Coordinates of C-alpha atoms and ligand atoms in Angstrom, one line a residue:
M1 CA -19.1 7.4 41.3
S2 CA -16.6 5.8 38.5
S3 CA -13.7 7.8 37.8
P4 CA -12.9 8.1 33.4
L5 CA -9.7 6.3 34.4
A6 CA -11.5 3.3 35.6
E7 CA -14.0 3.7 32.8
A8 CA -11.2 4.3 29.9
K9 CA -9.2 1.0 30.8
R10 CA -12.5 -0.7 30.4
R11 CA -13.2 0.0 27.2
R12 CA -12.3 -1.1 23.5
T13 CA -13.4 1.0 21.3
F14 CA -12.7 -1.0 17.2
A15 CA -14.3 -0.6 13.7
I16 CA -14.5 -3.5 11.4
I17 CA -13.6 -3.4 8.3
S18 CA -14.8 -5.9 5.2
H19 CA -15.8 -6.5 1.8
P20 CA -19.2 -6.5 1.1
D21 CA -20.4 -10.1 1.6
A22 CA -17.4 -11.0 3.5
G23 CA -19.6 -11.2 6.6
K24 CA -18.9 -8.3 8.9
T25 CA -22.6 -7.9 9.9
T26 CA -22.7 -11.7 10.6
L27 CA -19.6 -11.4 12.8
T28 CA -21.3 -7.9 14.9
E29 CA -24.1 -10.1 15.4
K30 CA -21.7 -12.9 16.7
F31 CA -20.1 -10.8 18.9
L32 CA -23.2 -9.4 20.6
L33 CA -24.6 -13.2 20.6
Y34 CA -21.2 -13.8 23.0
G35 CA -21.5 -10.4 24.6
G36 CA -25.2 -12.1 26.0
A37 CA -26.4 -8.9 24.4
L38 CA -29.3 -11.0 22.3
T39 CA -32.0 -12.5 23.9
G40 CA -33.0 -15.3 21.9
T41 CA -30.9 -16.2 18.8
A42 CA -29.0 -14.2 16.3
G43 CA -30.8 -14.8 13.3
A44 CA -33.4 -12.1 15.2
V45 CA -31.1 -9.1 15.3
K46 CA -32.1 -9.6 11.3
A47 CA -34.6 -11.4 9.8
R48 CA -33.7 -13.9 8.3
G49 CA -35.7 -13.5 5.2
D50 CA -34.9 -10.1 4.7
R51 CA -31.4 -10.0 5.8
R52 CA -31.1 -6.5 4.1
S53 CA -32.7 -5.4 7.1
A54 CA -30.3 -5.3 8.7
T55 CA -29.8 -3.3 12.3
S56 CA -27.5 -0.9 10.7
D57 CA -28.5 -0.3 7.4
W58 CA -31.1 1.6 7.6
M59 CA -30.6 3.8 4.1
E60 CA -33.3 2.4 1.4
M61 CA -30.4 2.4 -0.8
E62 CA -27.9 0.8 1.5
Q63 CA -30.5 -2.5 1.1
Q64 CA -30.9 -1.7 -2.3
R65 CA -27.1 -2.3 -2.4
G66 CA -26.3 -4.7 0.2
I67 CA -23.7 -2.1 1.8
S68 CA -23.9 -0.1 4.5
I69 CA -23.2 3.2 4.0
T70 CA -23.8 5.0 7.3
S71 CA -21.9 4.5 10.1
T72 CA -23.4 2.9 13.2
V73 CA -22.4 2.1 16.7
L74 CA -23.1 -1.0 18.9
Q75 CA -22.0 -0.9 22.9
F76 CA -22.1 -4.0 24.7
P77 CA -20.4 -5.5 27.9
Y78 CA -18.1 -8.1 27.5
R79 CA -16.1 -10.3 30.5
D80 CA -15.5 -7.1 32.8
C81 CA -15.4 -4.8 29.9
V82 CA -17.4 -2.4 27.8
V83 CA -16.9 -2.3 24.0
N84 CA -18.1 -0.3 21.5
L85 CA -18.2 -1.3 18.5
L86 CA -18.0 1.0 14.8
D87 CA -19.1 -0.3 11.5
T88 CA -17.4 1.0 8.3
P89 CA -18.8 1.2 4.8
G90 CA -17.8 -1.4 2.7
H91 CA -16.7 0.2 -0.5
R92 CA -13.7 2.0 -1.2
D93 CA -15.5 4.9 -2.8
F94 CA -16.7 5.2 0.7
S95 CA -12.6 5.1 2.4
E96 CA -13.2 8.8 3.3
D97 CA -15.6 8.2 5.6
T98 CA -14.2 4.9 6.6
Y99 CA -10.8 7.2 7.4
R100 CA -13.3 8.9 10.1
V101 CA -14.6 6.4 12.0
L102 CA -11.1 4.9 12.2
A103 CA -10.2 8.2 13.7
A104 CA -12.3 7.8 16.3
A105 CA -11.3 3.9 17.0
D106 CA -8.6 2.3 18.7
A107 CA -8.1 -0.7 16.6
A108 CA -9.4 -2.2 13.7
V109 CA -11.0 -6.0 13.0
M110 CA -10.1 -7.1 9.5
V111 CA -12.7 -9.6 7.8
L112 CA -11.8 -11.3 4.9
D113 CA -13.7 -14.2 3.2
A114 CA -11.7 -17.3 3.5
A115 CA -12.6 -18.1 -0.2
K116 CA -11.3 -14.4 -1.6
G117 CA -8.7 -13.3 0.6
I118 CA -8.2 -9.5 0.0
E119 CA -10.5 -8.3 -3.2
P120 CA -9.2 -5.2 -5.5
Q121 CA -12.2 -3.4 -4.5
T122 CA -11.5 -3.3 -0.6
L123 CA -7.8 -2.9 -0.9
K124 CA -8.3 1.0 -0.8
L125 CA -9.6 0.3 2.6
F126 CA -7.4 -1.9 4.4
E127 CA -4.5 0.9 3.2
V128 CA -6.7 3.5 4.9
A129 CA -6.2 1.6 8.0
K130 CA -3.0 1.6 7.3
A131 CA -2.2 4.8 6.5
R132 CA -3.7 5.6 10.5
Q133 CA -1.1 3.1 12.5
I134 CA -4.1 1.8 13.6
P135 CA -3.6 -1.5 15.6
I136 CA -5.0 -3.9 13.7
L137 CA -6.8 -7.8 14.3
T138 CA -7.6 -9.8 11.2
F139 CA -10.1 -13.1 11.1
I140 CA -10.7 -15.4 8.1
N141 CA -14.4 -15.8 8.0
K142 CA -16.0 -18.8 5.8
W143 CA -13.4 -21.5 6.8
D144 CA -16.3 -23.8 7.0
R145 CA -16.7 -23.5 3.0
P146 CA -13.5 -24.6 0.5
G147 CA -11.9 -21.9 0.6
L148 CA -7.8 -20.7 -0.5
D149 CA -4.5 -21.7 1.3
A150 CA -4.0 -20.7 4.7
L151 CA -0.9 -19.4 4.6
A152 CA -1.0 -17.8 0.3
L153 CA -3.8 -15.7 2.2
L154 CA -0.7 -14.4 5.2
D155 CA 1.2 -13.8 2.3
E156 CA -1.5 -11.7 0.4
I157 CA -2.2 -10.0 3.9
D158 CA 1.9 -9.2 3.0
A159 CA 2.0 -8.3 0.0
K160 CA -0.9 -6.3 -0.4
I161 CA -1.2 -3.6 2.6
G162 CA 2.2 -4.3 3.9
V163 CA 0.9 -5.5 6.8
T164 CA 2.7 -9.0 8.3
A165 CA 0.0 -11.6 9.9
A166 CA 0.7 -13.4 12.8
P167 CA -1.3 -15.7 13.2
V168 CA -3.0 -16.4 17.0
T169 CA -4.8 -19.5 16.0
W170 CA -4.4 -22.2 12.9
P171 CA -6.7 -24.3 11.6
V172 CA -7.4 -28.0 12.4
G173 CA -8.7 -29.5 9.0
I174 CA -8.8 -28.0 5.6
A175 CA -11.6 -25.0 4.4
G176 CA -14.4 -26.8 4.0
D177 CA -13.7 -29.5 6.9
F178 CA -13.0 -27.1 9.9
R179 CA -13.1 -29.2 13.2
G180 CA -11.1 -26.3 14.8
V181 CA -8.0 -24.8 15.8
I182 CA -4.6 -24.9 17.2
D183 CA -4.5 -22.0 20.0
R184 CA -0.9 -21.1 19.2
R185 CA -0.4 -19.5 22.5
S186 CA -0.7 -22.7 24.6
G187 CA -0.1 -25.0 21.5
E188 CA -4.3 -26.1 23.0
F189 CA -6.6 -27.9 20.1
I190 CA -9.8 -25.5 20.1
R191 CA -12.2 -28.1 18.8
F192 CA -15.6 -26.2 17.7
T193 CA -19.0 -28.0 17.7
R194 CA -21.4 -26.4 14.9
T195 CA -25.0 -25.2 16.6
A196 CA -28.2 -25.0 13.9
R197 CA -27.7 -21.9 12.0
G198 CA -24.8 -20.9 14.7
A199 CA -27.2 -19.6 16.7
T200 CA -25.8 -20.2 20.3
E201 CA -22.8 -19.8 21.4
A202 CA -20.4 -22.8 19.9
P203 CA -19.2 -25.0 21.7
E204 CA -15.8 -26.0 22.8
E205 CA -13.8 -28.4 23.8
V206 CA -9.7 -27.7 25.0
V207 CA -7.6 -31.0 23.8
D208 CA -4.5 -31.5 24.2
P209 CA -2.1 -32.5 21.7
Q210 CA -1.5 -35.8 22.6
R211 CA -5.4 -36.7 22.0
A212 CA -5.4 -33.9 19.8
L213 CA -3.2 -36.8 17.5
A214 CA -5.1 -39.5 18.3
E215 CA -8.9 -38.0 17.4
E216 CA -7.7 -36.4 14.6
G217 CA -5.5 -37.9 13.0
A218 CA -3.5 -36.1 9.8
A219 CA -5.9 -33.2 9.9
W220 CA -3.6 -32.1 13.4
T221 CA -0.3 -33.2 12.0
T222 CA -0.4 -31.0 9.4
A223 CA -1.7 -28.1 11.2
H224 CA 1.0 -28.3 14.1
E225 CA 3.9 -29.1 11.6
E226 CA 2.3 -26.1 9.6
S227 CA 2.1 -23.8 12.8
E228 CA 5.8 -24.7 14.0
L229 CA 6.7 -23.6 10.3
L230 CA 5.3 -20.4 11.5
E231 CA 7.6 -20.0 14.1
T232 CA 10.0 -20.5 11.7
M233 CA 9.2 -18.1 9.7
G234 CA 8.6 -15.1 12.0
L235 CA 4.7 -15.0 12.2
D236 CA 4.6 -15.1 16.1
F237 CA 2.5 -11.8 18.0
D238 CA 4.6 -9.1 18.1
E239 CA 3.2 -7.0 20.5
E240 CA 4.9 -3.6 20.1
L241 CA 4.8 -4.1 16.1
F242 CA 1.0 -4.8 16.0
L243 CA 0.0 -1.6 18.2
A244 CA 2.6 0.0 15.4
G245 CA 0.2 -1.3 13.0
E246 CA 2.8 -3.3 11.2
L247 CA 1.3 -6.5 12.7
S248 CA -1.9 -7.8 12.7
P249 CA -2.7 -11.2 15.2
T250 CA -4.8 -13.4 12.6
F251 CA -7.8 -15.8 13.5
F252 CA -9.2 -18.9 11.6
G253 CA -12.9 -19.6 12.2
S254 CA -16.8 -19.0 10.6
A255 CA -19.0 -16.5 12.0
L256 CA -21.9 -18.3 10.5
T257 CA -20.9 -21.8 12.7
N258 CA -19.6 -18.7 15.5
F259 CA -16.3 -20.9 14.9
G260 CA -13.5 -18.5 16.9
V261 CA -15.4 -16.2 17.8
R262 CA -14.8 -16.4 21.2
L263 CA -11.5 -16.1 20.8
L264 CA -11.6 -13.2 18.6
L265 CA -13.1 -11.2 21.1
D266 CA -11.5 -12.4 23.3
S267 CA -8.4 -11.5 22.0
V268 CA -10.0 -8.0 21.3
I269 CA -10.0 -7.2 24.9
D270 CA -6.7 -8.9 25.9
L271 CA -4.5 -7.4 22.8
A272 CA -6.6 -4.1 21.4
P273 CA -5.7 -1.4 23.9
P274 CA -8.1 0.5 26.1
P275 CA -8.5 4.9 25.0
T276 CA -4.7 6.9 24.9
P277 CA -4.7 10.1 26.2
R278 CA -5.0 11.8 22.5
I279 CA -2.8 14.3 20.7
D280 CA -3.9 18.1 20.7
V281 CA -3.2 20.7 18.0
A282 CA 0.0 21.3 19.9
E283 CA 0.5 18.1 20.5
Q284 CA 0.3 18.0 24.3
P285 CA -1.7 14.8 25.5
R286 CA -5.3 15.5 26.5
A287 CA -4.4 13.3 29.9
L288 CA -8.2 10.8 30.3
D289 CA -9.0 11.9 33.2
A290 CA -8.7 15.9 32.5
P291 CA -12.5 17.4 32.1
F292 CA -14.4 16.2 29.1
S293 CA -13.6 16.6 25.2
G294 CA -14.9 15.0 22.7
L295 CA -13.7 14.6 18.9
V296 CA -16.7 14.6 16.5
F297 CA -16.3 11.4 13.7
K298 CA -19.6 11.9 11.9
V299 CA -22.5 14.0 11.2
Q300 CA -25.3 12.6 9.4
A301 CA -29.0 13.9 8.9
N302 CA -32.3 12.0 8.5
M303 CA -31.2 9.1 9.2
D304 CA -34.8 7.8 9.9
K305 CA -37.7 8.6 9.0
S306 CA -39.2 8.7 12.1
H307 CA -36.7 10.9 13.9
R308 CA -35.3 13.9 10.9
D309 CA -32.7 15.5 12.9
R310 CA -29.1 16.2 12.7
I311 CA -27.0 13.7 14.8
A312 CA -23.0 14.3 15.9
F313 CA -21.4 11.1 16.7
L314 CA -18.6 12.0 19.3
R315 CA -16.1 10.1 20.1
V316 CA -15.2 11.3 24.1
C317 CA -11.3 11.3 24.8
S318 CA -11.3 12.2 27.8
G319 CA -13.1 13.0 31.3
R320 CA -16.7 12.0 32.2
F321 CA -19.7 12.8 30.4
E322 CA -22.6 13.7 31.9
R323 CA -26.3 14.3 29.6
G324 CA -26.9 18.1 30.7
M325 CA -23.2 19.9 30.6
V326 CA -22.8 22.8 29.0
V327 CA -19.9 22.3 26.5
T328 CA -18.0 24.4 24.5
H329 CA -17.8 24.0 20.5
D330 CA -14.2 24.5 20.0
S331 CA -14.4 26.1 16.8
T332 CA -16.8 28.8 17.0
G333 CA -16.4 29.7 21.1
K334 CA -20.2 28.7 21.5
P335 CA -21.9 27.1 24.7
F336 CA -23.4 23.9 23.3
A337 CA -26.0 22.3 25.6
T338 CA -26.2 18.8 25.8
K339 CA -29.7 17.6 26.7
Y340 CA -30.3 16.0 23.9
A341 CA -27.4 12.7 24.0
H342 CA -28.2 9.6 22.7
T343 CA -26.6 6.2 22.2
V344 CA -27.4 5.0 19.4
N345 CA -27.4 1.3 18.7
G346 CA -28.1 1.1 15.4
S347 CA -31.1 2.8 14.2
E348 CA -32.6 2.8 18.1
R349 CA -32.0 5.8 20.2
E350 CA -31.6 5.8 23.9
T351 CA -31.1 8.6 26.4
L352 CA -27.6 8.5 27.4
D353 CA -26.9 10.0 30.9
E354 CA -23.0 9.2 31.2
A355 CA -20.2 8.0 28.8
F356 CA -16.5 8.1 29.3
P357 CA -13.1 7.7 26.8
G358 CA -13.8 5.5 24.4
D359 CA -17.7 6.2 24.1
V360 CA -19.0 7.3 21.1
I361 CA -22.3 10.2 22.4
G362 CA -24.9 11.2 19.3
L363 CA -26.0 14.3 19.7
V364 CA -29.5 15.5 18.7
N365 CA -29.5 18.5 16.8
A366 CA -26.2 19.6 16.9
N367 CA -26.9 22.2 13.9
D368 CA -23.4 24.1 13.9
V369 CA -21.3 21.0 14.6
R370 CA -19.1 19.3 11.6
V371 CA -16.9 16.9 11.1
G372 CA -13.6 17.0 12.9
D373 CA -14.6 19.6 15.5
T374 CA -14.0 19.4 19.3
L375 CA -15.9 19.9 22.3
W376 CA -14.4 20.5 25.3
L377 CA -15.8 21.6 28.8
D378 CA -13.6 23.9 31.5
E379 CA -10.5 23.1 29.4
K380 CA -10.4 24.5 26.3
V381 CA -8.8 21.5 23.5
S382 CA -8.7 21.3 20.2
F383 CA -8.3 18.1 18.7
P384 CA -6.5 18.2 15.0
R385 CA -8.8 17.9 12.5
I386 CA -9.5 14.9 10.3
P387 CA -7.5 15.6 6.9
S388 CA -9.9 15.7 4.3
F389 CA -9.0 13.1 1.0
A390 CA -8.0 14.2 -2.4
P391 CA -11.1 13.7 -4.5
E392 CA -10.6 11.8 -7.9
H393 CA -14.3 12.5 -9.2
F394 CA -16.4 15.9 -10.2
T395 CA -19.5 16.3 -11.5
V396 CA -21.7 20.0 -11.8
A397 CA -25.0 19.5 -9.5
R398 CA -28.2 21.5 -11.0
V399 CA -31.2 21.6 -10.2
R400 CA -34.3 19.9 -12.6
D401 CA -36.7 22.6 -11.0
T402 CA -36.4 25.3 -10.5
S403 CA -39.4 26.2 -8.0
K404 CA -37.0 23.7 -5.6
F405 CA -33.5 25.9 -5.6
K406 CA -34.1 26.7 -2.2
Q407 CA -34.5 22.6 -1.1
F408 CA -31.6 22.5 -3.4
R409 CA -29.4 24.8 -1.3
K410 CA -30.3 23.6 1.5
G411 CA -29.7 20.1 0.8
I412 CA -26.4 20.9 -1.0
N413 CA -25.2 22.6 2.5
Q414 CA -25.8 19.9 4.6
L415 CA -25.1 17.4 2.2
D416 CA -21.3 19.3 2.6
E417 CA -21.8 19.6 6.0
E418 CA -21.8 16.0 6.6
G419 CA -18.8 15.4 4.2
V420 CA -21.3 13.2 1.6
V421 CA -19.3 15.0 -1.1
Q422 CA -16.7 17.7 -1.0
V423 CA -18.3 20.9 -2.6
L424 CA -16.8 23.5 -4.5
R425 CA -18.4 26.6 -5.9
D426 CA -17.1 28.4 -9.2
P427 CA -17.5 32.0 -8.0
D428 CA -19.4 32.9 -11.5
F429 CA -22.1 30.1 -10.9
G430 CA -21.8 29.7 -7.3
D431 CA -25.5 27.7 -5.9
Q432 CA -27.1 27.4 -8.8
A433 CA -23.9 25.2 -10.3
P434 CA -21.9 23.8 -7.6
V435 CA -18.9 21.2 -8.5
L436 CA -19.4 18.1 -5.9
A437 CA -16.4 15.9 -5.5
A438 CA -15.5 13.1 -4.9
V439 CA -13.0 9.9 -3.7
G440 CA -15.1 7.6 -5.5
P441 CA -18.6 7.7 -8.1
M442 CA -21.1 6.3 -5.6
Q443 CA -20.7 9.1 -3.1
F444 CA -22.3 11.0 -6.1
E445 CA -25.2 8.1 -5.7
V446 CA -25.4 8.7 -2.5
A447 CA -25.8 12.8 -3.1
L448 CA -27.8 12.4 -5.7
H449 CA -30.7 10.2 -3.8
R450 CA -30.5 12.0 -0.8
L451 CA -31.1 15.6 -2.7
E452 CA -34.3 13.6 -4.3
N453 CA -35.5 11.8 -1.0
E454 CA -34.7 13.7 1.6
F455 CA -34.5 17.3 0.1
G456 CA -37.2 17.1 -2.2
A457 CA -34.8 18.5 -4.6
P458 CA -34.4 16.4 -8.1
V459 CA -30.9 16.8 -9.4
E460 CA -29.0 16.5 -13.2
L461 CA -25.0 15.5 -12.3
S462 CA -23.6 16.6 -15.3
P463 CA -19.4 15.3 -16.3
T464 CA -16.5 17.8 -15.8
S465 CA -13.3 17.6 -17.7
Y466 CA -11.5 18.0 -14.4
T467 CA -9.5 15.2 -13.1
V468 CA -7.1 16.5 -10.2
A469 CA -7.6 19.2 -7.6
R470 CA -4.5 21.2 -6.0
R471 CA -5.1 23.6 -3.2
T472 CA -3.7 27.4 -4.4
D473 CA -4.2 30.6 -2.8
A474 CA -5.7 34.0 -3.9
S475 CA -2.7 35.5 -5.8
S476 CA -1.9 32.2 -7.9
A477 CA -5.8 31.9 -8.0
A478 CA -6.3 35.0 -10.1
E479 CA -3.2 33.7 -12.2
L480 CA -4.5 30.4 -12.8
R481 CA -8.0 31.7 -13.9
S482 CA -6.6 33.4 -17.2
M483 CA -5.1 30.0 -18.0
R484 CA -7.2 27.4 -19.9
G485 CA -7.4 23.9 -18.8
V486 CA -7.3 25.1 -14.9
D487 CA -11.0 27.1 -12.7
V488 CA -10.1 27.8 -9.5
L489 CA -12.9 27.1 -7.6
G490 CA -13.8 27.7 -3.1
R491 CA -14.3 24.8 -0.8
S492 CA -16.9 25.9 2.2
D493 CA -13.9 25.7 4.6
G494 CA -12.9 29.0 2.4
T495 CA -9.8 26.6 0.5
L496 CA -9.2 27.8 -2.8
I497 CA -8.5 24.5 -5.4
A498 CA -7.6 24.4 -8.8
V499 CA -9.1 21.9 -10.7
F500 CA -7.1 20.8 -14.0
E501 CA -7.9 19.1 -17.2
S502 CA -5.3 17.4 -17.2
S503 CA -1.6 16.2 -14.7
Y504 CA 0.7 16.1 -17.3
W505 CA -0.5 20.3 -17.8
L506 CA -0.7 20.3 -13.5
D507 CA 3.5 19.0 -13.7
R508 CA 4.2 21.2 -17.0
L509 CA 3.1 24.0 -15.0
M510 CA 4.4 23.5 -12.1
A511 CA 7.5 22.7 -13.9
D512 CA 7.5 25.9 -15.6
K513 CA 5.9 28.0 -13.0
P514 CA 7.1 26.9 -9.4
E515 CA 6.0 30.4 -8.1
L516 CA 2.2 29.1 -8.6
V517 CA 1.0 27.8 -5.1
L518 CA -0.1 24.1 -6.5
E519 CA 0.0 21.6 -3.0
P520 CA -1.3 17.8 -2.8
L521 CA -4.6 18.1 -1.0
V522 CA -3.6 15.6 1.9
A523 CA -1.8 15.9 4.8
G524 CA 1.3 14.2 5.2
E525 CA 0.4 11.0 7.0
L526 CA -2.3 10.3 4.0
A527 CA -0.2 11.8 0.9
S528 CA 2.0 8.4 0.0
S529 CA -0.4 5.8 0.9
V530 CA -4.1 7.6 0.4
G531 CA -4.1 10.2 -1.3
Ligands
G4P1 P1 -21.2 -8.4 4.8 O1 -21.9 -7.2 6.6 O2 -19.8 -8.3 5.1 O3 -21.9 -7.9 3.7 O4 -21.8 -9.9 5.0 P2 -22.6 -11.0 6.2 O5 -22.4 -11.5 6.9 O6 -24.1 -10.0 5.8 O7 -22.5 -12.1 5.1 C1 -22.5 -12.5 3.6 C2 -23.0 -13.5 3.6 O8 -22.2 -14.8 4.0 C3 -24.2 -13.8 4.3 O9 -25.1 -14.8 3.5 C4 -23.9 -14.6 5.3 O10 -24.9 -15.6 5.8 C5 -22.5 -15.3 4.4 N1 -21.7 -15.8 5.9 C6 -20.9 -15.0 7.1 N2 -20.6 -15.8 7.8 C7 -20.3 -16.9 7.1 C8 -19.5 -18.1 7.3 O11 -18.9 -17.9 8.9 N3 -19.9 -19.0 6.9 C9 -20.8 -18.9 5.3 N4 -20.2 -20.1 5.1 N5 -21.3 -18.5 5.1 C10 -20.8 -17.0 5.8 P3 -26.4 -15.1 2.7 O12 -26.4 -15.4 1.7 O13 -25.8 -12.9 1.8 O14 -27.2 -14.4 3.6 P4 -28.3 -15.5 4.2 O15 -29.1 -15.8 3.9 O16 -27.1 -16.2 5.2 O17 -28.3 -14.6 5.5

């Protein structure tokens, strides 16, 4: 039987983050192609004429919008490793969801479009990755087309997200006339050859510097000089800074033509860390070979019309998972049977018999399980919960057809448990008119769509005048409730949230009445960069 330690060492669990259209889906397909997980051609994963029906886009709204909201997991073997690739939503409004996925990943690959660099809409997602202090590899995609200057792109990464971009490969030929890359570790030229639509692996030829000069002329000389310049700028790989999330090994390529895809995937294997012992709430590491434990990082119901059920995604943190085990659900202390454990590859489900640290399990009909919960076997452990973000948008939800109130209430509770939106209740209106709170307004669109389509509850959203929220306690709440411009609402986890119409009013109140409890909603780690 395989040991959890040996299996953990072979795992690489990482998330891909990118702006919509930067090429995340294409790169994912190409990883599968290089992993040998695609039989036939890469285009087979998604029908070209109907490309929005890619493996990972299964919600109607995602298809309409062309963004991916629900995260998917793909597992495939590569070299002697097992790769677990986690998808993240490509929009800042869903950065809280991205943060949860990153809680289950050991590294991230950031995909940028060479012509666009870091777009304002996605900046928040990258900041979230930075806040998690997760090692990030960067892939500058679409180099086959005219784009920005390579050095300017490096500067932009540094200036906008505060991560030093250290090129591992450097492009030979300008964007639009892409011939290959210098592998800066060996100084060799890797020449790529196009294949039709990148349907098969791009042939690569390793060329020594002298021959590269003779054959590529000025394109080689320029690339070579720039690469040396990078060295004098101190832009070389540094493992310690990489693991601390401060330096990002950077690769140039084109997912469409497969240029640079193998180099990137090899580097994920070589550089990204395998699972390490996760730290629990008592700040003790849970050894990888301790009995099974896992952290739930996502819960999603009704993902697929043919499976109308609720699935909890759990990242294995220690031990060997075997289907059928009866584990303990830490927050309730109740036993939890894992008869219905699945791997979820895109929207495909397969029964899963065993899993190891770094793997992701989908537990079907995990009705009491919530995001941030721990499950364990034999030896109790509680992992820190995943912090919620401070909401910045608030709206009141009411059912349009009162005969559908039951469905409405059920739907609201479900969305709350999944963390699609935060649900805040006024003690006077309760379930009739809950306040939905979100990091970005697109979360409301998802909530509205799902309430109508999955739960059959047509909903009306009305604006509120709240702009800022703070955590408070019962005694402060009594006083706050008597004031104007502030309301106190309850969250389902029992937290009391004071919502203010203006941050100016909040600041004044904090200055005038320092005895009132009005704390920021996010934990320290996030407050500065994300909150
Ligand atoms: P996303 O998941 O990040 O949203 O991006 P996706 O992979 O869907 O790619 C967005 C578009 O960019 C697609 O074009 C895709 O073919 C193209 N693309 C991806 N990588 C590269 C690349 O390396 N070079 C070039 N030139 N294009 C790339 P589309 O026109 O929207 O779709 P399709 O008709 O090509 O399928």
